[in-house]
Coordinates of C-alpha atoms (C1' of nucleotides) in Angstrom, one line a residue:
Chain K
M292 CA 143.8 93.5 134.3
Q293 CA 146.0 96.1 132.8
L294 CA 144.6 99.0 130.9
S295 CA 146.1 99.3 127.4
T296 CA 148.2 102.2 126.5
K297 CA 145.5 103.0 124.0
A298 CA 143.1 103.7 126.8
R299 CA 145.7 105.7 128.8
Y300 CA 146.8 107.8 125.8
A301 CA 143.2 108.4 124.7
S302 CA 142.4 109.7 128.2
R303 CA 145.3 112.0 128.4
A304 CA 144.8 113.3 124.9
L305 CA 141.2 114.1 125.7
V306 CA 142.1 115.9 128.8
E307 CA 144.3 118.1 126.7
L308 CA 141.4 118.8 124.4
A309 CA 139.2 119.5 127.4
L310 CA 141.6 122.1 128.6
Q311 CA 141.3 123.9 125.3
Y312 CA 137.5 123.4 124.9
G313 CA 135.9 126.2 123.0
E314 CA 139.2 127.4 121.6
E315 CA 141.3 126.7 118.5
P316 CA 141.8 123.1 117.2
V317 CA 144.7 121.4 119.0
K318 CA 147.4 119.7 116.9
L319 CA 148.2 116.1 117.7
K320 CA 151.8 117.0 117.3
D321 CA 151.6 119.3 120.3
I322 CA 149.7 116.7 122.4
A323 CA 152.2 114.0 121.4
A324 CA 155.1 116.3 122.5
R325 CA 153.6 117.3 125.8
Q326 CA 152.5 113.8 126.7
D327 CA 155.6 111.9 125.3
I328 CA 153.5 109.8 123.0
S329 CA 154.5 108.8 119.4
L330 CA 152.6 111.0 117.0
K331 CA 151.9 108.2 114.6
Y332 CA 150.6 106.0 117.3
L333 CA 148.4 108.7 118.8
E334 CA 146.9 109.2 115.4
Q335 CA 145.6 105.6 115.5
V336 CA 144.4 106.0 119.1
M337 CA 142.3 109.0 118.1
F338 CA 140.6 107.3 115.2
P339 CA 137.9 105.4 117.1
L340 CA 137.3 108.6 119.2
R341 CA 136.4 110.4 116.0
V342 CA 134.2 107.6 114.8
C343 CA 132.4 107.6 118.1
G344 CA 131.9 111.3 117.9
Y345 CA 133.9 112.4 120.9
V346 CA 136.3 114.5 118.8
K347 CA 136.0 116.5 115.6
T348 CA 138.9 117.3 113.3
Q349 CA 140.1 119.9 110.9
K350 CA 142.7 119.1 108.3
G351 CA 145.4 121.3 107.0
S352 CA 147.5 124.0 108.6
K353 CA 145.5 125.6 111.4
G354 CA 143.9 122.3 111.7
G355 CA 143.8 119.9 114.6
Y356 CA 141.4 118.2 117.0
I357 CA 138.6 119.6 119.1
L358 CA 136.4 118.0 121.7
A359 CA 133.0 117.5 120.2
R360 CA 131.1 117.4 123.5
P361 CA 131.2 119.4 126.7
P362 CA 133.9 118.1 129.0
Q363 CA 131.5 117.5 131.9
E364 CA 129.5 115.1 129.6
V365 CA 132.3 112.8 128.7
T366 CA 133.5 110.2 131.2
L367 CA 136.5 107.9 131.4
L368 CA 134.0 105.0 131.0
E369 CA 132.9 106.2 127.6
I370 CA 136.5 106.8 126.4
I371 CA 137.7 103.4 127.4
E372 CA 134.7 101.6 126.0
C373 CA 135.3 103.5 122.8
V374 CA 139.0 102.5 122.4
E375 CA 139.0 99.1 124.1
G376 CA 135.5 98.0 123.3
S377 CA 134.4 97.2 126.8
V378 CA 135.5 97.5 130.5
A379 CA 134.4 93.9 131.2
P380 CA 137.1 91.9 132.9
V381 CA 135.9 88.7 131.2
E382 CA 134.1 88.2 127.9
C383 CA 131.2 86.4 129.5
A384 CA 130.3 89.5 131.4
D385 CA 129.2 91.1 128.1
N386 CA 128.2 88.0 126.3
P387 CA 127.1 85.1 128.6
D388 CA 126.3 82.9 125.6
L389 CA 130.0 82.6 124.8
C390 CA 130.4 80.2 127.7
K391 CA 127.9 77.4 128.2
R392 CA 128.8 77.4 131.9
S393 CA 127.8 81.0 132.5
E394 CA 124.4 80.4 134.0
R395 CA 125.6 77.9 136.6
C396 CA 129.0 79.6 137.2
C397 CA 129.3 81.3 140.5
T398 CA 132.4 83.2 139.4
H399 CA 130.5 84.5 136.4
H400 CA 128.3 86.5 138.7
A401 CA 131.3 87.8 140.6
W402 CA 132.9 89.1 137.4
I403 CA 129.6 90.9 136.5
G404 CA 129.8 92.5 139.9
L405 CA 133.3 93.5 139.2
K406 CA 132.4 95.0 135.8
D407 CA 129.6 96.9 137.5
A408 CA 132.0 98.3 140.1
I409 CA 134.5 99.4 137.3
T410 CA 131.6 100.9 135.3
R411 CA 130.4 102.9 138.3
E412 CA 133.8 104.2 139.2
L413 CA 134.8 105.2 135.6
G414 CA 131.4 106.5 134.9
K415 CA 131.7 109.2 137.6
I416 CA 134.9 110.7 136.4
S417 CA 134.4 113.3 133.6
L418 CA 136.9 115.1 131.5
A419 CA 135.9 118.2 133.3
D420 CA 136.9 116.6 136.6
L421 CA 140.2 115.6 135.1
A422 CA 140.9 119.0 133.6
G423 CA 140.1 120.6 136.9
K424 CA 142.4 118.2 138.7
H425 CA 145.1 118.9 136.1
L426 CA 144.9 122.7 136.7
L427 CA 145.1 122.1 140.5
L428 CA 148.1 119.8 140.2
N429 CA 149.9 122.1 137.8
K430 CA 149.3 125.6 139.0
D431 CA 152.8 127.1 139.2
Chain J
M54 CA 141.3 95.3 131.2
Q55 CA 140.8 91.5 130.8
L56 CA 141.4 89.2 133.6
S57 CA 143.9 86.4 132.6
T58 CA 142.8 82.8 132.3
K59 CA 145.2 82.2 135.2
A60 CA 143.0 84.3 137.5
R61 CA 139.8 82.8 136.3
Y62 CA 141.1 79.2 136.5
A63 CA 142.5 79.8 139.9
S64 CA 139.3 81.2 141.2
R65 CA 137.2 78.3 139.9
A66 CA 139.7 75.7 141.1
L67 CA 139.6 77.2 144.6
V68 CA 135.9 77.2 144.7
E69 CA 136.0 73.5 144.0
L70 CA 138.4 73.1 146.9
A71 CA 136.1 75.3 149.1
L72 CA 133.2 72.9 148.3
Q73 CA 135.3 70.0 149.7
Y74 CA 136.8 71.9 152.6
G75 CA 137.5 69.6 155.5
E76 CA 137.3 66.5 153.4
E77 CA 139.7 64.4 151.3
P78 CA 142.3 66.0 149.1
V79 CA 140.9 66.8 145.7
K80 CA 142.8 65.7 142.6
L81 CA 143.6 68.3 140.0
K82 CA 142.6 65.8 137.3
D83 CA 139.1 65.9 138.6
I84 CA 138.9 69.7 138.8
A85 CA 140.4 70.0 135.3
A86 CA 137.8 67.6 134.0
R87 CA 134.8 69.3 135.7
Q88 CA 136.0 72.8 134.7
D89 CA 137.3 72.0 131.2
I90 CA 140.8 73.2 131.9
S91 CA 144.0 71.6 130.7
L92 CA 145.5 69.6 133.6
K93 CA 149.0 70.6 132.7
Y94 CA 148.1 74.3 132.6
L95 CA 146.1 74.1 135.8
E96 CA 149.2 72.6 137.6
Q97 CA 151.0 75.8 136.7
V98 CA 148.2 78.0 137.8
M99 CA 148.1 76.3 141.2
F100 CA 151.8 76.8 141.8
P101 CA 151.7 80.3 143.2
L102 CA 148.7 79.5 145.3
R103 CA 150.7 76.9 147.1
V104 CA 153.7 79.3 147.5
C105 CA 151.3 81.9 148.9
G106 CA 149.9 79.3 151.3
Y107 CA 146.3 79.2 150.0
V108 CA 146.5 75.5 149.3
K109 CA 148.3 72.5 150.6
T110 CA 149.1 69.4 148.6
Q111 CA 149.7 65.7 149.1
K112 CA 151.5 63.6 146.5
G113 CA 150.9 60.1 145.4
S114 CA 147.7 58.2 145.1
K115 CA 145.0 59.4 147.4
G116 CA 146.8 62.7 147.1
G117 CA 145.6 66.0 145.8
Y118 CA 144.9 69.6 146.8
I119 CA 143.2 71.0 149.9
L120 CA 142.3 74.5 150.8
A121 CA 144.8 75.7 153.5
R122 CA 142.5 78.3 155.0
P123 CA 138.8 78.6 155.8
P124 CA 136.8 79.5 152.7
Q125 CA 135.3 82.6 154.4
E126 CA 138.8 84.0 154.9
V127 CA 140.0 83.9 151.3
T128 CA 138.8 86.5 148.9
L129 CA 139.0 86.9 145.1
L130 CA 141.2 89.8 145.7
E131 CA 143.9 87.7 147.4
I132 CA 143.6 85.0 144.8
I133 CA 144.0 87.4 141.9
E134 CA 146.8 89.3 143.6
C135 CA 148.5 86.0 144.1
V136 CA 148.4 84.7 140.5
E137 CA 148.5 88.1 138.7
G138 CA 150.7 90.0 141.1
S139 CA 148.3 93.0 141.4
V140 CA 144.9 94.3 140.5
A141 CA 146.2 97.7 139.5
P142 CA 145.0 98.8 136.1
V143 CA 148.2 100.6 135.5
E144 CA 151.7 100.1 136.8
C145 CA 152.0 103.6 138.3
A146 CA 149.1 102.8 140.7
D147 CA 151.4 100.4 142.5
N148 CA 154.6 102.2 141.8
P149 CA 154.3 106.0 141.1
D150 CA 158.1 106.3 140.6
L151 CA 157.9 104.3 137.4
C152 CA 156.5 107.4 135.7
K153 CA 158.0 110.8 136.3
R154 CA 154.7 112.3 135.4
S155 CA 152.7 110.6 138.2
E156 CA 152.6 113.4 140.7
R157 CA 151.2 116.0 138.2
C158 CA 149.1 113.6 136.2
C159 CA 145.4 113.9 136.7
T160 CA 144.7 110.5 135.2
H161 CA 147.1 108.9 137.6
H162 CA 144.8 109.8 140.4
A163 CA 141.8 108.4 138.5
W164 CA 143.6 105.1 138.0
I165 CA 144.3 104.9 141.7
G166 CA 140.6 105.4 142.3
L167 CA 139.8 102.6 139.9
K168 CA 142.3 100.3 141.6
D169 CA 140.6 101.1 144.9
A170 CA 137.2 100.3 143.5
I171 CA 138.4 97.0 142.1
T172 CA 140.1 96.2 145.4
R173 CA 137.0 96.9 147.4
E174 CA 134.8 94.8 145.1
L175 CA 137.0 91.8 144.9
G176 CA 137.9 92.1 148.6
K177 CA 134.3 91.5 149.7
I178 CA 133.8 88.3 147.7
S179 CA 135.0 85.2 149.6
L180 CA 135.3 81.6 148.6
A181 CA 132.6 80.8 151.0
D182 CA 130.3 83.3 149.2
L183 CA 131.2 81.7 145.9
A184 CA 130.7 78.2 147.1
G185 CA 127.3 79.1 148.6
K186 CA 126.4 80.7 145.3
H187 CA 127.5 77.6 143.5
L188 CA 125.3 75.3 145.5
L189 CA 122.4 77.7 145.0
L190 CA 122.9 77.7 141.2
N191 CA 123.4 74.0 140.9
K192 CA 120.9 72.4 143.2
D193 CA 119.1 70.0 140.9
Chain N
dA243 C1' 152.2 126.8 94.9
dG244 C1' 153.7 125.3 99.3
dA245 C1' 153.4 124.1 104.0
dT246 C1' 151.0 121.8 107.4
dT247 C1' 148.0 118.7 109.2
dT248 C1' 144.8 114.9 109.3
dC249 C1' 143.7 110.3 107.2
dC250 C1' 144.5 105.7 105.6
dT251 C1' 146.9 101.4 105.1
dA252 C1' 150.5 98.2 105.7
dT253 C1' 154.2 96.3 108.1
dT254 C1' 156.9 94.9 112.1
dA255 C1' 158.8 94.2 116.7
dT256 C1' 158.1 92.8 121.2
dA257 C1' 156.0 90.7 124.9
dA258 C1' 152.5 88.2 127.2
dT259 C1' 149.4 84.6 127.3
dA260 C1' 148.1 80.0 127.0
dG261 C1' 149.1 75.7 126.4
dT262 C1' 152.0 71.3 125.6
dA263 C1' 155.4 67.9 127.0
dG264 C1' 158.3 64.8 129.6
dA265 C1' 160.2 63.1 133.3
dA266 C1' 161.5 63.2 138.5
dA267 C1' 159.8 62.8 143.2
dT268 C1' 156.5 61.1 146.4
dA269 C1' 153.0 58.3 148.6
dA270 C1' 149.7 54.7 149.0
dA271 C1' 148.1 50.2 147.9
dA272 C1' 148.7 45.6 146.1
Chain W
dT56 C1' 158.7 45.3 147.1
dT57 C1' 156.4 46.5 143.0
dT58 C1' 152.9 49.1 140.8
dT59 C1' 150.1 52.9 140.3
dA60 C1' 148.6 57.5 140.8
dT61 C1' 149.5 61.7 141.9
dT62 C1' 152.2 66.2 142.5
dT63 C1' 156.4 68.7 141.1
dC64 C1' 159.7 70.8 138.1
dT65 C1' 161.6 72.5 133.9
dA66 C1' 161.6 73.5 129.3
dC67 C1' 159.6 74.5 125.1
dT68 C1' 156.2 76.4 121.7
dA69 C1' 152.3 78.4 119.4
dT70 C1' 149.2 82.1 119.2
dT71 C1' 147.7 86.5 119.9
dA72 C1' 147.6 91.2 121.3
dT73 C1' 150.0 95.3 122.0
dA74 C1' 152.6 98.9 120.7
dA75 C1' 154.6 100.9 117.7
dT76 C1' 156.9 102.6 112.9
dA77 C1' 156.4 104.0 108.2
dG78 C1' 154.9 106.2 103.9
dG79 C1' 152.1 108.5 101.3
dA80 C1' 147.2 110.5 100.1
dA81 C1' 143.9 114.0 101.0
dA82 C1' 142.5 118.3 102.7
dT83 C1' 143.1 123.1 104.2
dC84 C1' 145.1 127.5 105.0
dT85 C1' 148.4 131.2 103.7

DNA sequence: AGATTTCCTATTATAATAGTAGAAATAAAA
DNA sequence: TTTTATTTCTACTATTATAATAGGAAATCT
């Protein structure tokens, strides 16, 4: 049940972008340095976020990444679904047909309940919430 | 965020034991056959459940596994914590000291919220609930 | 032109997961 | 007492996913 580093790095990177929302593009190099993440790996983490339309980019010097949507409209749920594909704890929660047993499986229904709980929790945490929390925790 | 097969197999096996609670020991071979699980692998899955005291065993012919506690007193949370160690989506949720960043990390707090949501959801599903659901889904 | 940054593709190291295998220990039944 | 059926214990292995690392191409600004 562990979240991948992809999901964690993506979340932290997007919080950085949220903190600079409306300003200049942010360089991945700076995020990587501040967050102790390998630049080359972070590049790969950002790729699906661009495809999904959460970030926009500008090449060249003065280039970088910007958040493509208002921070209060992007949730952890969307971010994780984008980089990990799903928050389902089991494949059958997304695709019952994968297991012939699904319909009559009592645990199948429990896993769907779990997925729903995860979805609810992550869906209510926005980048704006996280950015606000960040400022609160780091005001010194 | 995928649940391991260990966690899923353990849950399904314990439901089988819950269905036979108070009766003869149940052979792992039978559970393995009914649930399409490798017997040898299931043996390993059951090991921590015995150590944690969720099941008792009897060797030899007429032997097998029995649930050591009433089905309504055992939850999915306990089962998964037993076989996977924790339901935390990130290590820092159990052990903040592992990451020097924890205290000032806004996502750290989000992951703790997620762990709590998972804990609440799994903690309210007992083997008795699952066994009841099973009978409901399979009455034919 | 030159510097800087994103973009794209390939490769690799590491670890975790999932499963297989064989034989020893134990208990019941014949 | 022998046989049979089961759990128990330990070791091994295959497969996959994760987490990087690396090098260079393309674009953009000064």
